[in-house]
mmCIF file of C-alpha atoms in Angstrom:
data_model
loop_
_atom_site.group_PDB
_atom_site.id
_atom_site.type_symbol
_atom_site.label_atom_id
_atom_site.label_comp_id
_atom_site.label_asym_id
_atom_site.label_seq_id
_atom_site.Cartn_x
_atom_site.Cartn_y
_atom_site.Cartn_z
ATOM 1 C CA MET A 1 122.682 122.010 117.935
ATOM 2 C CA SER A 2 120.141 121.441 115.051
ATOM 3 C CA LYS A 3 119.091 118.105 114.346
ATOM 4 C CA ILE A 4 119.941 116.464 111.118
ATOM 5 C CA LYS A 5 117.215 115.984 108.685
ATOM 6 C CA LYS A 6 116.284 112.258 108.177
ATOM 7 C CA ALA A 7 116.862 110.951 104.425
ATOM 8 C CA PRO A 8 113.630 110.019 102.819
ATOM 9 C CA VAL A 9 114.120 106.393 102.648
ATOM 10 C CA SER A 10 112.123 103.397 103.945
ATOM 11 C CA LEU A 11 114.357 100.687 105.386
ATOM 12 C CA LEU A 12 113.124 97.309 105.237
ATOM 13 C CA ILE A 13 114.953 94.661 107.626
ATOM 14 C CA PRO A 14 113.628 91.149 107.295
ATOM 15 C CA CYS A 15 114.793 88.866 110.290
ATOM 16 C CA LYS A 16 114.098 86.118 112.825
ATOM 17 C CA ASN A 17 116.017 85.790 115.809
ATOM 18 C CA GLU A 18 118.607 88.423 115.260
ATOM 19 C CA GLU A 19 119.270 89.932 118.839
ATOM 20 C CA HIS A 20 123.035 89.809 118.405
ATOM 21 C CA ASN A 21 122.792 91.724 115.041
ATOM 22 C CA ILE A 22 119.731 93.970 114.726
ATOM 23 C CA ALA A 23 121.074 96.870 116.871
ATOM 24 C CA ARG A 24 124.345 97.183 114.837
ATOM 25 C CA CYS A 25 122.094 97.052 111.543
ATOM 26 C CA ILE A 26 119.682 99.683 112.637
ATOM 27 C CA GLN A 27 122.297 101.874 114.222
ATOM 28 C CA SER A 28 124.459 101.998 111.020
ATOM 29 C CA VAL A 29 121.509 103.809 109.286
ATOM 30 C CA GLN A 30 120.042 106.025 111.799
ATOM 31 C CA TRP A 31 119.772 108.745 109.214
ATOM 32 C CA VAL A 32 116.992 107.012 107.128
ATOM 33 C CA ASP A 33 113.275 108.426 108.012
ATOM 34 C CA GLU A 34 111.442 105.067 108.525
ATOM 35 C CA ILE A 35 112.502 101.498 109.605
ATOM 36 C CA PHE A 36 110.320 98.415 109.131
ATOM 37 C CA VAL A 37 111.893 95.048 110.735
ATOM 38 C CA VAL A 38 109.615 92.361 109.354
ATOM 39 C CA ASP A 39 109.975 89.465 111.944
ATOM 40 C CA SER A 40 109.103 85.840 111.584
ATOM 41 C CA GLN A 41 108.115 85.456 115.215
ATOM 42 C CA SER A 42 111.460 85.894 117.022
ATOM 43 C CA SER A 43 111.724 84.019 120.325
ATOM 44 C CA ASP A 44 114.807 86.325 121.482
ATOM 45 C CA LYS A 45 115.074 90.014 122.361
ATOM 46 C CA THR A 46 115.044 91.066 118.494
ATOM 47 C CA ILE A 47 111.554 92.936 118.595
ATOM 48 C CA ALA A 48 112.314 94.806 121.721
ATOM 49 C CA ILE A 49 115.761 95.753 120.575
ATOM 50 C CA ALA A 50 114.247 96.953 117.232
ATOM 51 C CA GLU A 51 111.561 98.787 118.766
ATOM 52 C CA SER A 52 113.927 100.483 121.315
ATOM 53 C CA LEU A 53 115.785 101.910 118.250
ATOM 54 C CA GLY A 54 112.504 103.244 116.609
ATOM 55 C CA ALA A 55 111.711 100.542 114.234
ATOM 56 C CA GLU A 56 108.312 99.541 113.481
ATOM 57 C CA VAL A 57 108.037 95.611 113.785
ATOM 58 C CA VAL A 58 105.672 93.839 111.512
ATOM 59 C CA GLN A 59 105.106 90.001 111.996
ATOM 60 C CA PHE A 60 105.274 87.748 108.854
ATOM 61 C CA HIS A 61 103.722 84.280 109.071
ATOM 62 C CA PHE A 62 105.312 82.162 106.192
ATOM 63 C CA LYS A 63 102.924 79.801 104.927
ATOM 64 C CA GLY A 64 104.912 78.227 102.258
ATOM 65 C CA GLY A 65 105.146 79.037 98.566
ATOM 66 C CA TRP A 66 104.960 82.826 97.526
ATOM 67 C CA PRO A 67 105.313 85.479 98.435
ATOM 68 C CA LYS A 68 108.206 85.242 100.579
ATOM 69 C CA LYS A 69 109.008 87.580 103.171
ATOM 70 C CA LYS A 70 110.792 90.708 101.182
ATOM 71 C CA ASN A 71 108.379 90.528 98.632
ATOM 72 C CA TRP A 72 105.181 90.316 100.932
ATOM 73 C CA ALA A 73 106.708 93.413 102.890
ATOM 74 C CA LEU A 74 107.074 95.176 99.545
ATOM 75 C CA ALA A 75 103.504 94.649 98.635
ATOM 76 C CA LYS A 76 101.915 95.034 102.269
ATOM 77 C CA LEU A 77 103.703 97.449 104.230
ATOM 78 C CA PRO A 78 102.667 101.324 104.117
ATOM 79 C CA PHE A 79 106.123 102.738 103.186
ATOM 80 C CA SER A 80 105.945 106.748 103.577
ATOM 81 C CA HIS A 81 108.737 107.204 100.834
ATOM 82 C CA GLU A 82 109.374 106.409 97.312
ATOM 83 C CA TRP A 83 112.736 104.809 97.861
ATOM 84 C CA VAL A 84 113.345 101.429 99.835
ATOM 85 C CA LEU A 85 116.444 100.370 101.190
ATOM 86 C CA ILE A 86 116.795 96.548 102.068
ATOM 87 C CA LEU A 87 119.571 95.162 104.688
ATOM 88 C CA ASP A 88 119.296 91.846 106.331
ATOM 89 C CA ALA A 89 119.879 91.916 109.875
ATOM 90 C CA ASP A 90 123.504 90.859 109.914
ATOM 91 C CA GLU A 91 124.464 93.600 107.447
ATOM 92 C CA CYS A 92 125.223 97.266 108.074
ATOM 93 C CA LEU A 93 126.293 100.137 105.847
ATOM 94 C CA PRO A 94 129.674 102.473 106.309
ATOM 95 C CA PRO A 95 129.235 105.801 107.239
ATOM 96 C CA GLU A 96 130.130 107.220 103.852
ATOM 97 C CA ALA A 97 127.131 105.276 102.444
ATOM 98 C CA GLU A 98 124.685 108.039 104.095
ATOM 99 C CA GLU A 99 125.994 110.841 101.849
ATOM 100 C CA GLU A 100 125.844 108.666 98.448
ATOM 101 C CA ILE A 101 122.338 107.407 99.298
ATOM 102 C CA ARG A 102 121.187 110.771 100.459
ATOM 103 C CA LYS A 103 122.189 112.264 97.124
ATOM 104 C CA ILE A 104 120.376 109.648 95.132
ATOM 105 C CA VAL A 105 117.156 109.988 96.928
ATOM 106 C CA THR A 106 116.894 113.557 97.122
ATOM 107 C CA ASN A 107 117.793 114.280 93.404
ATOM 108 C CA PRO A 108 114.590 115.158 91.690
ATOM 109 C CA GLU A 109 116.261 114.496 88.465
ATOM 110 C CA GLU A 110 117.237 111.036 89.391
ATOM 111 C CA LYS A 111 116.483 108.752 86.346
ATOM 112 C CA HIS A 112 117.628 105.291 87.837
ATOM 113 C CA ALA A 113 114.930 103.251 89.355
ATOM 114 C CA GLY A 114 117.393 101.216 91.594
ATOM 115 C CA TYR A 115 121.057 100.549 92.722
ATOM 116 C CA TRP A 116 123.124 97.376 93.188
ATOM 117 C CA ILE A 117 125.153 97.511 96.484
ATOM 118 C CA ASN A 118 128.093 95.398 96.747
ATOM 119 C CA ARG A 119 128.297 93.288 99.900
ATOM 120 C CA ARG A 120 131.716 92.460 101.496
ATOM 121 C CA TYR A 121 131.930 89.703 104.182
ATOM 122 C CA PHE A 122 133.994 90.415 107.331
ATOM 123 C CA PHE A 123 135.398 88.049 109.768
ATOM 124 C CA LEU A 124 137.112 89.314 113.190
ATOM 125 C CA GLY A 125 137.055 92.977 111.832
ATOM 126 C CA LYS A 126 138.837 91.838 108.413
ATOM 127 C CA PRO A 127 137.438 91.831 104.994
ATOM 128 C CA LEU A 128 137.466 87.942 103.532
ATOM 129 C CA LYS A 129 139.431 87.952 100.424
ATOM 130 C CA HIS A 130 138.007 85.215 98.679
ATOM 131 C CA ALA A 131 134.302 84.969 99.833
ATOM 132 C CA TYR A 132 131.703 85.866 97.406
ATOM 133 C CA PHE A 133 133.415 89.173 96.384
ATOM 134 C CA PRO A 134 132.094 91.019 94.611
ATOM 135 C CA ASN A 135 128.395 90.251 95.479
ATOM 136 C CA TRP A 136 126.088 92.618 93.986
ATOM 137 C CA ASN A 137 122.529 93.108 95.240
ATOM 138 C CA LEU A 138 119.668 95.145 94.316
ATOM 139 C CA ARG A 139 119.013 96.936 97.673
ATOM 140 C CA LEU A 140 118.214 100.580 96.990
ATOM 141 C CA PHE A 141 115.381 101.063 94.596
ATOM 142 C CA LYS A 142 112.151 102.901 94.013
ATOM 143 C CA HIS A 143 109.338 101.072 95.748
ATOM 144 C CA LYS A 144 106.871 101.181 92.689
ATOM 145 C CA SER A 145 109.682 99.513 90.713
ATOM 146 C CA GLY A 146 110.835 96.532 92.736
ATOM 147 C CA ARG A 147 109.909 93.309 93.592
#
């Protein structure tokens, strides 16, 4: 059986004490090539779980003011890829997102610098009908263009 080639995407997951969510998040995007978990001194098993799933964990120490975690990570981390995907630890992507994102990031003629992703909230396995939907967020973008 041949190994599926990873998509040229760097994933950024900001978190703190997300041991109940981090595995589900990372497992939903095992097709990305690089995973950074930017942690704020978790005191639970977040770090161990993330590392066991292949993520590189980097510590962020908030000192007040700016930059906050995501912008700090975008400025400081050594991303290997042009495209960055941001997911919060309690978020995951559906399986069909892989093909769509893979087409975007491997298209040499791609003219867009970023894409807005519509988030959907679920409770007990069902989408909430009246909870911040639609909820568009810029989550996939070319690293040089995003902050």
